[in-house]
PDB file of C-alpha atoms and ligand atoms in Angstrom:
ATOM      1  CA  UNK A   1     -19.975  24.961 -28.765  1.00  0.00           C
ATOM      2  CA  UNK A   2     -16.998  23.268 -30.423  1.00  0.00           C
ATOM      3  CA  UNK A   3     -15.044  24.213 -33.346  1.00  0.00           C
ATOM      4  CA  UNK A   4     -13.590  21.432 -35.782  1.00  0.00           C
ATOM      5  CA  UNK A   5     -10.325  23.251 -36.659  1.00  0.00           C
ATOM      6  CA  UNK A   6      -9.357  20.870 -39.495  1.00  0.00           C
ATOM      7  CA  UNK A   7     -11.691  19.102 -41.875  1.00  0.00           C
ATOM      8  CA  UNK A   8     -11.905  18.557 -45.636  1.00  0.00           C
ATOM      9  CA  UNK A   9     -15.449  19.223 -46.605  1.00  0.00           C
ATOM     10  CA  UNK A  10     -14.560  19.611 -50.360  1.00  0.00           C
ATOM     11  CA  UNK A  11     -13.420  15.862 -50.458  1.00  0.00           C
ATOM     12  CA  UNK A  12     -15.584  13.576 -52.621  1.00  0.00           C
ATOM     13  CA  UNK A  13     -16.342  11.593 -49.695  1.00  0.00           C
ATOM     14  CA  UNK A  14     -18.863  14.216 -48.471  1.00  0.00           C
ATOM     15  CA  UNK A  15     -20.169  15.369 -51.815  1.00  0.00           C
ATOM     16  CA  UNK A  16     -23.422  13.397 -51.891  1.00  0.00           C
ATOM     17  CA  UNK A  17     -24.435  14.434 -48.350  1.00  0.00           C
ATOM     18  CA  UNK A  18     -22.707  17.600 -47.242  1.00  0.00           C
ATOM     19  CA  UNK A  19     -25.905  19.195 -45.917  1.00  0.00           C
ATOM     20  CA  UNK A  20     -26.592  16.162 -43.751  1.00  0.00           C
ATOM     21  CA  UNK A  21     -23.017  16.157 -42.414  1.00  0.00           C
ATOM     22  CA  UNK A  22     -23.311  19.848 -41.545  1.00  0.00           C
ATOM     23  CA  UNK A  23     -26.677  19.219 -39.779  1.00  0.00           C
ATOM     24  CA  UNK A  24     -25.110  16.383 -37.746  1.00  0.00           C
ATOM     25  CA  UNK A  25     -22.332  18.623 -36.819  1.00  0.00           C
ATOM     26  CA  UNK A  26     -24.754  21.373 -35.704  1.00  0.00           C
ATOM     27  CA  UNK A  27     -26.750  18.754 -33.596  1.00  0.00           C
ATOM     28  CA  UNK A  28     -23.434  17.594 -32.015  1.00  0.00           C
ATOM     29  CA  UNK A  29     -22.705  21.163 -30.915  1.00  0.00           C
ATOM     30  CA  UNK A  30     -20.070  21.920 -33.515  1.00  0.00           C
ATOM     31  CA  UNK A  31     -20.587  25.573 -34.267  1.00  0.00           C
ATOM     32  CA  UNK A  32     -17.780  26.230 -36.588  1.00  0.00           C
ATOM     33  CA  UNK A  33     -15.550  24.377 -39.063  1.00  0.00           C
ATOM     34  CA  UNK A  34     -12.463  25.175 -40.897  1.00  0.00           C
ATOM     35  CA  UNK A  35     -12.177  23.427 -44.129  1.00  0.00           C
ATOM     36  CA  UNK A  36      -8.468  23.099 -45.143  1.00  0.00           C
ATOM     37  CA  UNK A  37      -7.129  23.445 -48.548  1.00  0.00           C
ATOM     38  CA  UNK A  38      -4.861  20.757 -50.002  1.00  0.00           C
ATOM     39  CA  UNK A  39      -4.403  21.982 -53.618  1.00  0.00           C
ATOM     40  CA  UNK A  40      -4.098  25.516 -54.858  1.00  0.00           C
ATOM     41  CA  UNK A  41      -5.597  24.467 -58.068  1.00  0.00           C
ATOM     42  CA  UNK A  42      -8.740  23.325 -56.330  1.00  0.00           C
ATOM     43  CA  UNK A  43      -9.048  26.254 -53.813  1.00  0.00           C
ATOM     44  CA  UNK A  44     -12.301  27.267 -55.653  1.00  0.00           C
ATOM     45  CA  UNK A  45     -14.069  24.157 -54.371  1.00  0.00           C
ATOM     46  CA  UNK A  46     -13.224  24.723 -50.622  1.00  0.00           C
ATOM     47  CA  UNK A  47     -14.096  28.495 -51.050  1.00  0.00           C
ATOM     48  CA  UNK A  48     -17.488  27.776 -52.618  1.00  0.00           C
ATOM     49  CA  UNK A  49     -18.423  25.574 -49.601  1.00  0.00           C
ATOM     50  CA  UNK A  50     -17.276  28.399 -47.246  1.00  0.00           C
ATOM     51  CA  UNK A  51     -19.248  30.870 -49.230  1.00  0.00           C
ATOM     52  CA  UNK A  52     -22.458  28.810 -49.000  1.00  0.00           C
ATOM     53  CA  UNK A  53     -22.274  27.975 -45.315  1.00  0.00           C
ATOM     54  CA  UNK A  54     -21.824  30.662 -42.716  1.00  0.00           C
ATOM     55  CA  UNK A  55     -20.439  28.263 -40.137  1.00  0.00           C
ATOM     56  CA  UNK A  56     -17.696  27.097 -42.630  1.00  0.00           C
ATOM     57  CA  UNK A  57     -14.348  28.894 -43.112  1.00  0.00           C
ATOM     58  CA  UNK A  58     -11.476  27.873 -45.379  1.00  0.00           C
ATOM     59  CA  UNK A  59      -7.665  27.858 -45.648  1.00  0.00           C
ATOM     60  CA  UNK A  60      -5.585  27.841 -48.946  1.00  0.00           C
ATOM     61  CA  UNK A  61      -2.497  25.901 -49.529  1.00  0.00           C
ATOM     62  CA  UNK A  62      -0.837  22.882 -50.845  1.00  0.00           C
ATOM     63  CA  UNK A  63      -0.468  19.704 -48.873  1.00  0.00           C
ATOM     64  CA  UNK A  64       3.040  18.337 -48.897  1.00  0.00           C
ATOM     65  CA  UNK A  65       1.787  15.206 -50.675  1.00  0.00           C
ATOM     66  CA  UNK A  66       0.946  17.366 -53.707  1.00  0.00           C
ATOM     67  CA  UNK A  67       3.751  19.973 -53.896  1.00  0.00           C
ATOM     68  CA  UNK A  68       5.596  18.202 -56.800  1.00  0.00           C
ATOM     69  CA  UNK A  69       2.453  17.725 -58.922  1.00  0.00           C
ATOM     70  CA  UNK A  70       2.277  19.669 -62.147  1.00  0.00           C
ATOM     71  CA  UNK A  71      -0.748  21.652 -61.212  1.00  0.00           C
ATOM     72  CA  UNK A  72       0.769  22.780 -57.854  1.00  0.00           C
ATOM     73  CA  UNK A  73       4.518  23.177 -58.725  1.00  0.00           C
ATOM     74  CA  UNK A  74       4.376  26.800 -59.786  1.00  0.00           C
ATOM     75  CA  UNK A  75       2.683  28.036 -56.483  1.00  0.00           C
ATOM     76  CA  UNK A  76       4.381  31.135 -55.196  1.00  0.00           C
ATOM     77  CA  UNK A  77       3.835  33.442 -52.235  1.00  0.00           C
ATOM     78  CA  UNK A  78       1.907  35.738 -54.473  1.00  0.00           C
ATOM     79  CA  UNK A  79      -0.382  32.753 -55.592  1.00  0.00           C
ATOM     80  CA  UNK A  80      -1.124  32.078 -51.891  1.00  0.00           C
ATOM     81  CA  UNK A  81      -1.704  35.705 -50.983  1.00  0.00           C
ATOM     82  CA  UNK A  82      -4.069  36.188 -53.908  1.00  0.00           C
ATOM     83  CA  UNK A  83      -6.226  33.217 -52.944  1.00  0.00           C
ATOM     84  CA  UNK A  84      -6.141  34.342 -49.250  1.00  0.00           C
ATOM     85  CA  UNK A  85      -7.656  37.734 -50.314  1.00  0.00           C
ATOM     86  CA  UNK A  86     -10.957  35.848 -50.322  1.00  0.00           C
ATOM     87  CA  UNK A  87     -13.165  37.029 -47.358  1.00  0.00           C
ATOM     88  CA  UNK A  88     -13.862  33.407 -46.308  1.00  0.00           C
ATOM     89  CA  UNK A  89     -10.178  32.420 -45.963  1.00  0.00           C
ATOM     90  CA  UNK A  90      -8.846  32.370 -42.299  1.00  0.00           C
ATOM     91  CA  UNK A  91      -5.382  30.835 -42.829  1.00  0.00           C
ATOM     92  CA  UNK A  92      -2.713  29.352 -44.967  1.00  0.00           C
ATOM     93  CA  UNK A  93      -2.219  25.643 -45.412  1.00  0.00           C
ATOM     94  CA  UNK A  94      -2.097  22.682 -44.983  1.00  0.00           C
ATOM     95  CA  UNK A  95       1.716  22.807 -45.505  1.00  0.00           C
ATOM     96  CA  UNK A  96       4.653  21.134 -43.980  1.00  0.00           C
ATOM     97  CA  UNK A  97       6.568  17.873 -44.249  1.00  0.00           C
ATOM     98  CA  UNK A  98       5.422  14.228 -44.662  1.00  0.00           C
ATOM     99  CA  UNK A  99       8.298  11.773 -44.482  1.00  0.00           C
ATOM    100  CA  UNK A 100       6.082   8.854 -43.754  1.00  0.00           C
ATOM    101  CA  UNK A 101       4.669   8.801 -47.332  1.00  0.00           C
ATOM    102  CA  UNK A 102       7.292  10.851 -49.122  1.00  0.00           C
ATOM    103  CA  UNK A 103       4.944  11.348 -52.123  1.00  0.00           C
ATOM    104  CA  UNK A 104       7.099  14.488 -52.944  1.00  0.00           C
ATOM    105  CA  UNK A 105      10.884  14.922 -52.741  1.00  0.00           C
ATOM    106  CA  UNK A 106      11.858  16.159 -49.310  1.00  0.00           C
ATOM    107  CA  UNK A 107      13.628  19.385 -50.805  1.00  0.00           C
ATOM    108  CA  UNK A 108      10.434  20.240 -52.604  1.00  0.00           C
ATOM    109  CA  UNK A 109       8.378  19.731 -49.468  1.00  0.00           C
ATOM    110  CA  UNK A 110      10.839  22.112 -47.547  1.00  0.00           C
ATOM    111  CA  UNK A 111      10.695  24.715 -50.295  1.00  0.00           C
ATOM    112  CA  UNK A 112       7.022  24.742 -50.427  1.00  0.00           C
ATOM    113  CA  UNK A 113       6.654  24.885 -46.654  1.00  0.00           C
ATOM    114  CA  UNK A 114       8.787  27.967 -46.514  1.00  0.00           C
ATOM    115  CA  UNK A 115       6.634  29.643 -49.164  1.00  0.00           C
ATOM    116  CA  UNK A 116       3.574  28.962 -47.165  1.00  0.00           C
ATOM    117  CA  UNK A 117       5.322  30.309 -44.046  1.00  0.00           C
ATOM    118  CA  UNK A 118       6.227  33.454 -45.980  1.00  0.00           C
ATOM    119  CA  UNK A 119       2.718  33.986 -47.066  1.00  0.00           C
ATOM    120  CA  UNK A 120       1.303  33.497 -43.528  1.00  0.00           C
ATOM    121  CA  UNK A 121       3.816  35.980 -42.168  1.00  0.00           C
ATOM    122  CA  UNK A 122       3.101  38.549 -44.898  1.00  0.00           C
ATOM    123  CA  UNK A 123      -0.756  38.372 -44.358  1.00  0.00           C
ATOM    124  CA  UNK A 124      -0.467  37.964 -40.529  1.00  0.00           C
ATOM    125  CA  UNK A 125      -2.775  35.065 -40.651  1.00  0.00           C
ATOM    126  CA  UNK A 126      -2.051  31.566 -39.096  1.00  0.00           C
ATOM    127  CA  UNK A 127      -0.396  28.754 -40.915  1.00  0.00           C
ATOM    128  CA  UNK A 128      -1.955  25.136 -40.491  1.00  0.00           C
ATOM    129  CA  UNK A 129       1.058  22.749 -40.372  1.00  0.00           C
ATOM    130  CA  UNK A 130       1.140  19.047 -41.307  1.00  0.00           C
ATOM    131  CA  UNK A 131       3.980  17.229 -39.914  1.00  0.00           C
ATOM    132  CA  UNK A 132       4.565  13.468 -40.046  1.00  0.00           C
ATOM    133  CA  UNK A 133       7.821  11.523 -39.229  1.00  0.00           C
ATOM    134  CA  UNK A 134       9.844  14.730 -39.834  1.00  0.00           C
ATOM    135  CA  UNK A 135      10.292  15.968 -36.232  1.00  0.00           C
ATOM    136  CA  UNK A 136      13.858  17.117 -36.544  1.00  0.00           C
ATOM    137  CA  UNK A 137      13.497  18.870 -39.873  1.00  0.00           C
ATOM    138  CA  UNK A 138      10.230  20.577 -38.799  1.00  0.00           C
ATOM    139  CA  UNK A 139      11.774  21.930 -35.602  1.00  0.00           C
ATOM    140  CA  UNK A 140      14.761  23.070 -37.506  1.00  0.00           C
ATOM    141  CA  UNK A 141      12.690  24.851 -40.158  1.00  0.00           C
ATOM    142  CA  UNK A 142      10.409  26.465 -37.660  1.00  0.00           C
ATOM    143  CA  UNK A 143      13.225  27.719 -35.584  1.00  0.00           C
ATOM    144  CA  UNK A 144      14.910  29.092 -38.535  1.00  0.00           C
ATOM    145  CA  UNK A 145      11.944  30.850 -40.029  1.00  0.00           C
ATOM    146  CA  UNK A 146      10.682  32.151 -36.687  1.00  0.00           C
ATOM    147  CA  UNK A 147      14.131  33.876 -36.246  1.00  0.00           C
ATOM    148  CA  UNK A 148      13.645  35.393 -39.689  1.00  0.00           C
ATOM    149  CA  UNK A 149      10.307  37.021 -38.717  1.00  0.00           C
ATOM    150  CA  UNK A 150       7.474  35.817 -36.496  1.00  0.00           C
ATOM    151  CA  UNK A 151       4.294  34.159 -37.811  1.00  0.00           C
ATOM    152  CA  UNK A 152       1.494  32.317 -36.032  1.00  0.00           C
ATOM    153  CA  UNK A 153       0.760  28.660 -36.510  1.00  0.00           C
ATOM    154  CA  UNK A 154      -0.955  25.572 -35.550  1.00  0.00           C
ATOM    155  CA  UNK A 155       0.440  21.887 -35.613  1.00  0.00           C
ATOM    156  CA  UNK A 156      -2.658  20.035 -36.856  1.00  0.00           C
ATOM    157  CA  UNK A 157      -3.338  16.567 -35.824  1.00  0.00           C
ATOM    158  CA  UNK A 158      -0.360  16.659 -33.573  1.00  0.00           C
ATOM    159  CA  UNK A 159       0.990  13.149 -33.151  1.00  0.00           C
ATOM    160  CA  UNK A 160       4.784  13.672 -33.110  1.00  0.00           C
ATOM    161  CA  UNK A 161       7.202  13.551 -30.257  1.00  0.00           C
ATOM    162  CA  UNK A 162       7.639  15.501 -27.117  1.00  0.00           C
ATOM    163  CA  UNK A 163      10.610  17.398 -28.337  1.00  0.00           C
ATOM    164  CA  UNK A 164       8.703  18.885 -31.397  1.00  0.00           C
ATOM    165  CA  UNK A 165       5.540  19.670 -29.059  1.00  0.00           C
ATOM    166  CA  UNK A 166       7.752  21.466 -26.504  1.00  0.00           C
ATOM    167  CA  UNK A 167       9.762  23.149 -29.265  1.00  0.00           C
ATOM    168  CA  UNK A 168       6.655  24.254 -31.098  1.00  0.00           C
ATOM    169  CA  UNK A 169       4.979  25.625 -27.933  1.00  0.00           C
ATOM    170  CA  UNK A 170       8.153  27.515 -27.059  1.00  0.00           C
ATOM    171  CA  UNK A 171       7.887  29.255 -30.499  1.00  0.00           C
ATOM    172  CA  UNK A 172       4.273  30.176 -29.662  1.00  0.00           C
ATOM    173  CA  UNK A 173       2.542  27.638 -31.761  1.00  0.00           C
ATOM    174  CA  UNK A 174      -0.728  25.865 -30.998  1.00  0.00           C
ATOM    175  CA  UNK A 175      -1.235  22.067 -31.104  1.00  0.00           C
ATOM    176  CA  UNK A 176      -4.544  20.465 -32.305  1.00  0.00           C
ATOM    177  CA  UNK A 177      -5.698  17.181 -30.973  1.00  0.00           C
ATOM    178  CA  UNK A 178      -7.400  14.745 -33.514  1.00  0.00           C
ATOM    179  CA  UNK A 179      -8.955  11.411 -33.111  1.00  0.00           C
ATOM    180  CA  UNK A 180      -5.459   9.917 -32.677  1.00  0.00           C
ATOM    181  CA  UNK A 181      -5.482  11.007 -29.026  1.00  0.00           C
ATOM    182  CA  UNK A 182      -8.428   8.584 -28.495  1.00  0.00           C
ATOM    183  CA  UNK A 183      -6.591   5.492 -29.701  1.00  0.00           C
ATOM    184  CA  UNK A 184      -6.028   3.189 -26.887  1.00  0.00           C
ATOM    185  CA  UNK A 185      -2.270   2.799 -27.254  1.00  0.00           C
ATOM    186  CA  UNK A 186      -1.390   6.456 -27.491  1.00  0.00           C
ATOM    187  CA  UNK A 187      -0.504   7.030 -23.909  1.00  0.00           C
ATOM    188  CA  UNK A 188       2.524   9.146 -24.674  1.00  0.00           C
ATOM    189  CA  UNK A 189       0.578  11.400 -26.958  1.00  0.00           C
ATOM    190  CA  UNK A 190      -2.091  11.907 -24.279  1.00  0.00           C
ATOM    191  CA  UNK A 191       0.786  12.781 -21.858  1.00  0.00           C
ATOM    192  CA  UNK A 192       1.969  15.441 -24.266  1.00  0.00           C
ATOM    193  CA  UNK A 193      -1.429  17.017 -24.261  1.00  0.00           C
ATOM    194  CA  UNK A 194      -1.729  16.711 -20.556  1.00  0.00           C
ATOM    195  CA  UNK A 195       1.402  18.788 -20.077  1.00  0.00           C
ATOM    196  CA  UNK A 196       0.812  21.332 -22.749  1.00  0.00           C
ATOM    197  CA  UNK A 197      -1.010  24.624 -21.656  1.00  0.00           C
ATOM    198  CA  UNK A 198      -4.757  24.461 -22.163  1.00  0.00           C
ATOM    199  CA  UNK A 199      -4.557  27.993 -23.810  1.00  0.00           C
ATOM    200  CA  UNK A 200      -2.621  26.607 -26.728  1.00  0.00           C
ATOM    201  CA  UNK A 201      -4.873  23.543 -27.566  1.00  0.00           C
ATOM    202  CA  UNK A 202      -7.437  22.992 -30.325  1.00  0.00           C
ATOM    203  CA  UNK A 203      -9.478  20.069 -31.394  1.00  0.00           C
ATOM    204  CA  UNK A 204     -10.105  18.634 -34.917  1.00  0.00           C
ATOM    205  CA  UNK A 205     -11.462  15.795 -36.897  1.00  0.00           C
ATOM    206  CA  UNK A 206      -9.169  15.708 -39.967  1.00  0.00           C
ATOM    207  CA  UNK A 207     -12.336  14.311 -41.589  1.00  0.00           C
ATOM    208  CA  UNK A 208     -12.875  12.201 -43.614  1.00  0.00           C
ATOM    209  CA  UNK A 209      -9.810  10.537 -42.095  1.00  0.00           C
ATOM    210  CA  UNK A 210      -8.916   9.392 -38.561  1.00  0.00           C
ATOM    211  CA  UNK A 211     -12.357   8.844 -36.916  1.00  0.00           C
ATOM    212  CA  UNK A 212     -11.999   8.850 -33.164  1.00  0.00           C
ATOM    213  CA  UNK A 213     -12.964   6.015 -30.977  1.00  0.00           C
ATOM    214  CA  UNK A 214     -15.867   4.690 -30.906  1.00  0.00           C
ATOM    215  CA  UNK A 215     -16.105   5.520 -34.694  1.00  0.00           C
ATOM    216  CA  UNK A 216     -12.613   4.329 -35.477  1.00  0.00           C
ATOM    217  CA  UNK A 217     -12.340   2.667 -39.004  1.00  0.00           C
ATOM    218  CA  UNK A 218     -15.377   4.559 -40.275  1.00  0.00           C
ATOM    219  CA  UNK A 219     -15.545   7.745 -42.359  1.00  0.00           C
ATOM    220  CA  UNK A 220     -14.910  10.548 -40.047  1.00  0.00           C
ATOM    221  CA  UNK A 221     -17.027  13.747 -40.027  1.00  0.00           C
ATOM    222  CA  UNK A 222     -17.126  17.032 -38.033  1.00  0.00           C
ATOM    223  CA  UNK A 223     -19.714  15.861 -35.602  1.00  0.00           C
ATOM    224  CA  UNK A 224     -17.126  13.406 -34.169  1.00  0.00           C
ATOM    225  CA  UNK A 225     -14.908  16.130 -32.916  1.00  0.00           C
ATOM    226  CA  UNK A 226     -16.980  15.739 -29.814  1.00  0.00           C
ATOM    227  CA  UNK A 227     -15.520  12.257 -29.036  1.00  0.00           C
ATOM    228  CA  UNK A 228     -12.065  13.800 -29.265  1.00  0.00           C
ATOM    229  CA  UNK A 229     -12.922  16.792 -27.127  1.00  0.00           C
ATOM    230  CA  UNK A 230     -14.343  14.472 -24.407  1.00  0.00           C
ATOM    231  CA  UNK A 231     -11.119  12.425 -24.255  1.00  0.00           C
ATOM    232  CA  UNK A 232      -9.110  15.679 -24.131  1.00  0.00           C
ATOM    233  CA  UNK A 233     -11.206  16.956 -21.366  1.00  0.00           C
ATOM    234  CA  UNK A 234     -10.446  13.853 -19.422  1.00  0.00           C
ATOM    235  CA  UNK A 235      -6.738  14.204 -20.020  1.00  0.00           C
ATOM    236  CA  UNK A 236      -6.864  17.786 -18.861  1.00  0.00           C
ATOM    237  CA  UNK A 237      -9.066  16.948 -15.928  1.00  0.00           C
ATOM    238  CA  UNK A 238     -11.665  19.540 -16.707  1.00  0.00           C
ATOM    239  CA  UNK A 239     -15.387  19.333 -17.839  1.00  0.00           C
ATOM    240  CA  UNK A 240     -16.310  18.883 -21.565  1.00  0.00           C
ATOM    241  CA  UNK A 241     -17.908  22.268 -21.327  1.00  0.00           C
ATOM    242  CA  UNK A 242     -14.746  23.943 -20.090  1.00  0.00           C
ATOM    243  CA  UNK A 243     -12.858  22.323 -22.643  1.00  0.00           C
ATOM    244  CA  UNK A 244     -15.152  23.360 -25.424  1.00  0.00           C
ATOM    245  CA  UNK A 245     -14.989  26.848 -24.064  1.00  0.00           C
ATOM    246  CA  UNK A 246     -11.289  27.000 -23.988  1.00  0.00           C
ATOM    247  CA  UNK A 247     -10.562  25.316 -27.358  1.00  0.00           C
ATOM    248  CA  UNK A 248     -13.237  27.723 -29.082  1.00  0.00           C
ATOM    249  CA  UNK A 249     -11.628  30.700 -27.497  1.00  0.00           C
ATOM    250  CA  UNK A 250      -8.178  29.568 -28.550  1.00  0.00           C
ATOM    251  CA  UNK A 251      -9.435  28.973 -32.116  1.00  0.00           C
ATOM    252  CA  UNK A 252     -10.886  32.384 -32.429  1.00  0.00           C
ATOM    253  CA  UNK A 253      -7.752  34.094 -30.885  1.00  0.00           C
ATOM    254  CA  UNK A 254      -5.514  32.194 -33.435  1.00  0.00           C
ATOM    255  CA  UNK A 255      -7.733  32.657 -36.402  1.00  0.00           C
ATOM    256  CA  UNK A 256      -8.518  36.143 -35.783  1.00  0.00           C
ATOM    257  CA  UNK A 257     -10.062  36.836 -39.192  1.00  0.00           C
ATOM    258  CA  UNK A 258     -13.086  34.935 -38.001  1.00  0.00           C
ATOM    259  CA  UNK A 259     -15.466  37.011 -35.831  1.00  0.00           C
ATOM    260  CA  UNK A 260     -16.857  35.331 -32.639  1.00  0.00           C
ATOM    261  CA  UNK A 261     -20.279  35.878 -34.003  1.00  0.00           C
ATOM    262  CA  UNK A 262     -19.690  33.347 -36.833  1.00  0.00           C
ATOM    263  CA  UNK A 263     -19.824  30.530 -34.265  1.00  0.00           C
ATOM    264  CA  UNK A 264     -23.033  28.644 -34.890  1.00  0.00           C
ATOM    265  CA  UNK A 265     -23.396  30.211 -38.257  1.00  0.00           C
ATOM    266  CA  UNK A 266     -24.506  33.399 -36.382  1.00  0.00           C
ATOM    267  CA  UNK A 267     -25.757  36.415 -38.528  1.00  0.00           C
ATOM    268  CA  UNK A 268     -27.144  34.248 -41.455  1.00  0.00           C
ATOM    269  CA  UNK A 269     -30.029  32.111 -41.913  1.00  0.00           C
TER     270      UNK A 269
HETATM  271 ZN1   ZN B 301      -5.782  17.579 -43.269  1.00  0.00          ZN
END
């Protein structure tokens, strides 16, 4: 059984056929999905999906793209903690820094990121981190915040440089591989995953974005995490079964609010 540790099932891309998407995921051996929040103001939508489907859990947070939007600007640690009290919430995020798009001013991104870290630390649940073209600032903030009090976290869709990978691993963070590791020219990224400890690795789709080869360019969906897992297994020199077992164990260790019995939607019809 595989876990898709990062998807966006509440996005309009899936609205018309979510049941079919979830059936295809099941048929591909994806026993659990974590649907990631991007807006505090839209948390109810993600939570409703997680309430309806026993194999779906959720996170709550504000994506760095949206932190300066009027509906999200007022989010506090208390807002996040209150949303995370919902029984289907397994983590905080996604939060972090995106200097590629720079949709929100960088100081606002940093301030929001620190709030999310504070919430994750206070609740003792993991933070899902988004980081793009911000390696130096990301590492600076992670080191600074970890020194102020430990928290657990996952670098989602890891596609940054080796220094950030090694720095994050040193701080105890996990790295998640997305379809980006299947893209032909990303030899350096595959080498980073090859050298990282297996017990710190997860897999994800980031669907509807970033479909892995051979679906590249199409709308992504949780079933396709199997393609990314197959490439990661090859990179690690282990069987797809061993890779699935390890990444699922890692996921459950990190997202400890989720019981192992939830894999495969266990316990419910
Ligand atoms: Zn995402």
